[in-house]
PDB file of C-alpha atoms and ligand atoms in Angstrom:
ATOM      1  CA  MET L   1     -11.020 -35.840  20.764  1.00 70.00           C
ATOM      2  CA  ALA L   2     -13.145 -33.112  19.192  1.00 85.00           C
ATOM      3  CA  LEU L   3     -10.952 -30.632  17.388  1.00 95.00           C
ATOM      4  CA  PHE L   4     -12.107 -27.055  17.397  1.00 97.00           C
ATOM      5  CA  ARG L   5     -10.849 -23.880  15.756  1.00 97.00           C
ATOM      6  CA  LEU L   6     -11.478 -20.272  16.550  1.00 97.00           C
ATOM      7  CA  ALA L   7     -10.166 -17.134  14.858  1.00 97.00           C
ATOM      8  CA  TYR L   8     -10.614 -13.504  15.809  1.00 97.00           C
ATOM      9  CA  ILE L   9      -9.325 -10.083  14.947  1.00 96.00           C
ATOM     10  CA  SER L  10      -8.854  -7.224  17.423  1.00 97.00           C
ATOM     11  CA  THR L  11      -7.616  -3.668  17.697  1.00 96.00           C
ATOM     12  CA  SER L  12      -4.167  -3.429  19.242  1.00 96.00           C
ATOM     13  CA  LEU L  13      -3.682  -1.068  22.164  1.00 95.00           C
ATOM     14  CA  LEU L  14       0.109  -1.275  21.861  1.00 93.00           C
ATOM     15  CA  ALA L  15       0.166   1.357  19.124  1.00 84.00           C
ATOM     16  CA  GLY L  16       0.898   4.253  21.486  1.00 85.00           C
ATOM     17  CA  ARG L  17       4.025   2.568  22.850  1.00 87.00           C
ATOM     18  CA  SER L  18       7.541   2.968  21.535  1.00 88.00           C
ATOM     19  CA  ALA L  19       8.788   0.294  19.122  1.00 87.00           C
ATOM     20  CA  ALA L  20      10.947  -1.198  21.886  1.00 90.00           C
ATOM     21  CA  ARG L  21       8.078  -1.434  24.364  1.00 92.00           C
ATOM     22  CA  ARG L  22       5.766  -2.824  21.706  1.00 91.00           C
ATOM     23  CA  GLY L  23       8.350  -5.486  20.913  1.00 92.00           C
ATOM     24  CA  ALA L  24       8.713  -6.359  24.589  1.00 94.00           C
ATOM     25  CA  ALA L  25       4.932  -6.634  25.002  1.00 95.00           C
ATOM     26  CA  LEU L  26       4.719  -8.918  21.973  1.00 95.00           C
ATOM     27  CA  ALA L  27       7.536 -11.120  23.228  1.00 95.00           C
ATOM     28  CA  ASP L  28       5.686 -11.349  26.528  1.00 96.00           C
ATOM     29  CA  ILE L  29       2.418 -12.378  24.872  1.00 97.00           C
ATOM     30  CA  LEU L  30       4.161 -15.012  22.765  1.00 95.00           C
ATOM     31  CA  LEU L  31       6.090 -16.469  25.679  1.00 96.00           C
ATOM     32  CA  MET L  32       2.940 -16.775  27.751  1.00 95.00           C
ATOM     33  CA  SER L  33       0.908 -18.169  24.846  1.00 95.00           C
ATOM     34  CA  ARG L  34       3.472 -20.803  24.022  1.00 94.00           C
ATOM     35  CA  ARG L  35       3.778 -21.908  27.619  1.00 95.00           C
ATOM     36  CA  ASN L  36       0.035 -22.037  28.322  1.00 95.00           C
ATOM     37  CA  ASN L  37      -1.075 -23.422  24.965  1.00 96.00           C
ATOM     38  CA  GLU L  38       1.535 -26.154  24.758  1.00 94.00           C
ATOM     39  CA  ALA L  39       0.411 -27.447  28.139  1.00 95.00           C
ATOM     40  CA  VAL L  40      -3.048 -28.200  26.681  1.00 95.00           C
ATOM     41  CA  HIS L  41      -1.987 -28.968  23.087  1.00 95.00           C
ATOM     42  CA  VAL L  42      -3.528 -25.826  21.673  1.00 96.00           C
ATOM     43  CA  ALA L  43      -1.726 -24.550  18.577  1.00 95.00           C
ATOM     44  CA  GLY L  44      -2.220 -21.703  16.174  1.00 94.00           C
ATOM     45  CA  ALA L  45      -0.831 -18.428  14.961  1.00 96.00           C
ATOM     46  CA  LEU L  46      -0.767 -14.839  16.090  1.00 97.00           C
ATOM     47  CA  LEU L  47      -0.516 -12.005  13.595  1.00 97.00           C
ATOM     48  CA  ALA L  48       0.392  -8.529  14.799  1.00 95.00           C
ATOM     49  CA  THR L  49       0.390  -5.374  12.700  1.00 94.00           C
ATOM     50  CA  GLU L  50       0.801  -1.800  13.971  1.00 91.00           C
ATOM     51  CA  SER L  51      -2.935  -1.526  14.561  1.00 93.00           C
ATOM     52  CA  ASN L  52      -4.380  -5.024  14.879  1.00 96.00           C
ATOM     53  CA  PHE L  53      -4.003  -8.525  16.222  1.00 97.00           C
ATOM     54  CA  ALA L  54      -5.442 -11.617  14.608  1.00 97.00           C
ATOM     55  CA  GLN L  55      -5.154 -15.094  16.012  1.00 97.00           C
ATOM     56  CA  VAL L  56      -6.115 -18.658  15.162  1.00 97.00           C
ATOM     57  CA  LEU L  57      -6.416 -21.198  17.979  1.00 97.00           C
ATOM     58  CA  GLU L  58      -6.844 -24.926  17.392  1.00 97.00           C
ATOM     59  CA  GLY L  59      -7.312 -27.675  19.944  1.00 96.00           C
ATOM     60  CA  GLU L  60      -9.807 -29.324  22.229  1.00 96.00           C
ATOM     61  CA  ARG L  61     -12.936 -27.151  22.301  1.00 96.00           C
ATOM     62  CA  ALA L  62     -13.012 -26.534  26.069  1.00 96.00           C
ATOM     63  CA  ASP L  63      -9.303 -25.581  26.090  1.00 96.00           C
ATOM     64  CA  VAL L  64      -9.641 -23.209  23.140  1.00 97.00           C
ATOM     65  CA  GLU L  65     -12.681 -21.550  24.700  1.00 97.00           C
ATOM     66  CA  THR L  66     -10.979 -21.139  28.077  1.00 97.00           C
ATOM     67  CA  ILE L  67      -7.939 -19.535  26.439  1.00 97.00           C
ATOM     68  CA  TYR L  68     -10.107 -17.270  24.289  1.00 98.00           C
ATOM     69  CA  ALA L  69     -12.085 -16.093  27.329  1.00 98.00           C
ATOM     70  CA  ARG L  70      -8.788 -15.072  28.962  1.00 97.00           C
ATOM     71  CA  ILE L  71      -7.500 -13.364  25.822  1.00 98.00           C
ATOM     72  CA  ALA L  72     -10.770 -11.469  25.388  1.00 98.00           C
ATOM     73  CA  THR L  73     -10.271  -9.585  28.676  1.00 97.00           C
ATOM     74  CA  ASP L  74      -6.618  -8.688  28.018  1.00 97.00           C
ATOM     75  CA  PRO L  75      -6.126  -4.897  28.198  1.00 96.00           C
ATOM     76  CA  ARG L  76      -3.503  -4.966  25.445  1.00 97.00           C
ATOM     77  CA  HIS L  77      -6.252  -5.082  22.827  1.00 98.00           C
ATOM     78  CA  LYS L  78      -9.962  -4.329  22.364  1.00 97.00           C
ATOM     79  CA  ASP L  79     -12.948  -4.787  20.045  1.00 96.00           C
ATOM     80  CA  LEU L  80     -12.454  -8.486  19.391  1.00 96.00           C
ATOM     81  CA  VAL L  81     -14.450  -9.751  16.409  1.00 93.00           C
ATOM     82  CA  LEU L  82     -14.899 -13.484  16.098  1.00 94.00           C
ATOM     83  CA  LEU L  83     -14.113 -14.473  12.525  1.00 94.00           C
ATOM     84  CA  LEU L  84     -14.909 -18.151  12.789  1.00 93.00           C
ATOM     85  CA  ALA L  85     -15.515 -20.857  15.373  1.00 95.00           C
ATOM     86  CA  GLY L  86     -16.271 -24.468  14.579  1.00 95.00           C
ATOM     87  CA  SER L  87     -15.176 -28.066  14.479  1.00 96.00           C
ATOM     88  CA  LEU L  88     -12.220 -29.303  12.454  1.00 93.00           C
ATOM     89  CA  THR L  89     -11.311 -32.677  11.010  1.00 92.00           C
ATOM     90  CA  ALA L  90      -7.562 -32.019  11.072  1.00 92.00           C
ATOM     91  CA  ARG L  91      -5.278 -29.354  12.449  1.00 92.00           C
ATOM     92  CA  GLU L  92      -4.030 -26.775   9.980  1.00 90.00           C
ATOM     93  CA  PHE L  93      -1.378 -25.389  12.318  1.00 90.00           C
ATOM     94  CA  PRO L  94       0.181 -28.588  13.651  1.00 85.00           C
ATOM     95  CA  GLN L  95       3.810 -27.461  13.789  1.00 82.00           C
ATOM     96  CA  TRP L  96       3.408 -24.413  15.931  1.00 83.00           C
ATOM     97  CA  SER L  97       2.308 -23.953  19.521  1.00 86.00           C
ATOM     98  CA  MET L  98       1.896 -20.295  18.608  1.00 91.00           C
ATOM     99  CA  ALA L  99       3.482 -19.132  15.399  1.00 93.00           C
ATOM    100  CA  PHE L 100       4.088 -15.435  14.928  1.00 94.00           C
ATOM    101  CA  ILE L 101       3.465 -13.310  11.850  1.00 94.00           C
ATOM    102  CA  GLY L 102       4.837  -9.780  12.165  1.00 91.00           C
ATOM    103  CA  PRO L 103       3.857  -6.540  10.471  1.00 91.00           C
ATOM    104  CA  SER L 104       4.051  -6.328   6.689  1.00 93.00           C
ATOM    105  CA  HIS L 105       2.166  -4.721   3.862  1.00 95.00           C
ATOM    106  CA  SER L 106       0.453  -8.004   2.971  1.00 94.00           C
ATOM    107  CA  ALA L 107      -0.521  -8.603   6.621  1.00 94.00           C
ATOM    108  CA  ASP L 108      -2.099  -5.125   6.717  1.00 94.00           C
ATOM    109  CA  GLU L 109      -4.011  -5.824   3.532  1.00 94.00           C
ATOM    110  CA  ALA L 110      -5.214  -9.196   4.819  1.00 94.00           C
ATOM    111  CA  VAL L 111      -6.442  -7.574   8.047  1.00 94.00           C
ATOM    112  CA  GLN L 112      -8.282  -4.841   6.148  1.00 93.00           C
ATOM    113  CA  ARG L 113     -10.166  -7.431   4.132  1.00 92.00           C
ATOM    114  CA  VAL L 114     -11.692  -9.057   7.231  1.00 92.00           C
ATOM    115  CA  ALA L 115     -12.099  -5.878   9.324  1.00 89.00           C
ATOM    116  CA  GLY L 116     -14.933  -3.376   9.225  1.00 81.00           C
ATOM    117  CA  ASN L 117     -18.632  -3.696   8.557  1.00 85.00           C
ATOM    118  CA  LEU L 118     -19.315  -6.943   6.741  1.00 87.00           C
ATOM    119  CA  SER L 119     -22.338  -9.203   6.526  1.00 89.00           C
ATOM    120  CA  ALA L 120     -22.052 -12.530   8.345  1.00 86.00           C
ATOM    121  CA  THR L 121     -21.738 -14.412   5.036  1.00 90.00           C
ATOM    122  CA  GLU L 122     -19.103 -12.044   3.726  1.00 90.00           C
ATOM    123  CA  ARG L 123     -17.117 -12.252   6.934  1.00 88.00           C
ATOM    124  CA  GLY L 124     -17.324 -16.048   6.910  1.00 88.00           C
ATOM    125  CA  ASP L 125     -15.954 -16.257   3.356  1.00 90.00           C
ATOM    126  CA  ARG L 126     -13.204 -13.780   4.018  1.00 92.00           C
ATOM    127  CA  ALA L 127     -12.311 -15.410   7.344  1.00 93.00           C
ATOM    128  CA  ARG L 128     -11.613 -18.659   5.520  1.00 93.00           C
ATOM    129  CA  HIS L 129      -9.281 -16.815   3.150  1.00 93.00           C
ATOM    130  CA  PHE L 130      -7.650 -15.061   6.062  1.00 95.00           C
ATOM    131  CA  VAL L 131      -6.804 -18.324   7.837  1.00 94.00           C
ATOM    132  CA  ASN L 132      -5.341 -19.631   4.568  1.00 94.00           C
ATOM    133  CA  PHE L 133      -3.284 -16.458   4.271  1.00 95.00           C
ATOM    134  CA  MET L 134      -1.850 -16.987   7.759  1.00 94.00           C
ATOM    135  CA  ARG L 135      -0.984 -20.592   6.982  1.00 93.00           C
ATOM    136  CA  ASP L 136       0.626 -19.645   3.661  1.00 92.00           C
ATOM    137  CA  MET L 137       2.725 -16.962   5.357  1.00 91.00           C
ATOM    138  CA  LEU L 138       4.063 -19.573   7.782  1.00 90.00           C
ATOM    139  CA  MET L 139       4.650 -22.225   5.120  1.00 84.00           C
ATOM    140  CA  ALA L 140       6.659 -19.696   3.127  1.00 80.00           C
ATOM    141  CA  HIS L 141       8.949 -19.160   6.101  1.00 71.00           C
ATOM    142  CA  THR L 142       9.308 -22.759   7.264  1.00 64.00           C
ATOM    143  CA  PRO L 143      12.182 -24.644   5.657  1.00 58.00           C
TER     144      PRO L 143
HETATM  145  C1  FMN E 201      -3.339 -10.637  21.167  1.00 70.16           C
HETATM  146  C2  FMN E 201      -3.148 -11.540  22.341  1.00 70.16           C
HETATM  147  C3  FMN E 201      -3.045 -12.902  22.160  1.00 70.16           C
HETATM  148  C4  FMN E 201      -2.882 -13.767  23.239  1.00 70.16           C
HETATM  149  N1  FMN E 201      -2.817 -15.108  23.025  1.00 70.16           N
HETATM  150  C5  FMN E 201      -2.727 -15.951  24.075  1.00 70.16           C
HETATM  151  C6  FMN E 201      -2.728 -17.359  23.885  1.00 70.16           C
HETATM  152  O1  FMN E 201      -2.806 -17.871  22.765  1.00 70.16           O
HETATM  153  N2  FMN E 201      -2.627 -18.141  24.992  1.00 70.16           N
HETATM  154  C7  FMN E 201      -2.541 -17.632  26.251  1.00 70.16           C
HETATM  155  O2  FMN E 201      -2.459 -18.398  27.203  1.00 70.16           O
HETATM  156  N3  FMN E 201      -2.513 -16.305  26.450  1.00 70.16           N
HETATM  157  C8  FMN E 201      -2.615 -15.447  25.403  1.00 70.16           C
HETATM  158  N4  FMN E 201      -2.591 -14.095  25.619  1.00 70.16           N
HETATM  159  C9  FMN E 201      -2.362 -13.599  26.996  1.00 70.16           C
HETATM  160  C10 FMN E 201      -3.615 -13.682  27.830  1.00 70.16           C
HETATM  161  O3  FMN E 201      -4.474 -12.607  27.525  1.00 70.16           O
HETATM  162  C11 FMN E 201      -3.276 -13.648  29.312  1.00 70.16           C
HETATM  163  O4  FMN E 201      -2.498 -12.535  29.604  1.00 70.16           O
HETATM  164  C12 FMN E 201      -2.517 -14.881  29.714  1.00 70.16           C
HETATM  165  O5  FMN E 201      -3.108 -16.044  29.197  1.00 70.16           O
HETATM  166  C13 FMN E 201      -2.454 -15.015  31.247  1.00 70.16           C
HETATM  167  O6  FMN E 201      -1.655 -16.120  31.521  1.00 70.16           O
HETATM  168  P1  FMN E 201      -1.308 -16.554  33.024  1.00 70.16           P
HETATM  169  O7  FMN E 201      -2.671 -16.792  33.665  1.00 70.16           O
HETATM  170  O8  FMN E 201      -0.480 -17.768  32.886  1.00 70.16           O
HETATM  171  O9  FMN E 201      -0.601 -15.372  33.637  1.00 70.16           O
HETATM  172  C14 FMN E 201      -2.781 -13.222  24.537  1.00 70.16           C
HETATM  173  C15 FMN E 201      -2.870 -11.839  24.721  1.00 70.16           C
HETATM  174  C16 FMN E 201      -3.050 -11.000  23.648  1.00 70.16           C
HETATM  175  C17 FMN E 201      -3.145  -9.519  23.847  1.00 70.16           C
END
């Protein structure tokens, strides 16, 4: 089985909603992601700040690409920027069908570092750091 990983960042369109409705929308996204991704053994993590989403998806290439194509047309976000896409030798998010990282100052900072106008090389380097940041955030909260 060829393992594949993809990561993107996007602009959230949930910002205009009340905190309660934003929370409900997020719960909805997570529920759907966990159900759909588990069925095809795709795992990863979703980070949500007030203004952005970022997500890592790992699994069989065709499955990851099908899921990404669906996510890309979701009206709850826009301006998706692909941070990285390529083959993997081992999963880095094996424990989670779709882990969740909520808003925090460090999440905002991490998003700012990979957002905006960057050269392809710069974005590639920073994307690698960003994925490590997401994994570290989860490790810190997993007993
Ligand atoms: C930021 C974001 C992340 C999402 N992540 C996933 C995901 O990992 N897997 C998934 O199946 N759907 C994800 N969705 C939801 C999809 O866009 C889409 O609504 C859903 O897959 C449709 O599922 P259904 O065909 O079972 O109704 C995400 C949506 C958003 C806005």
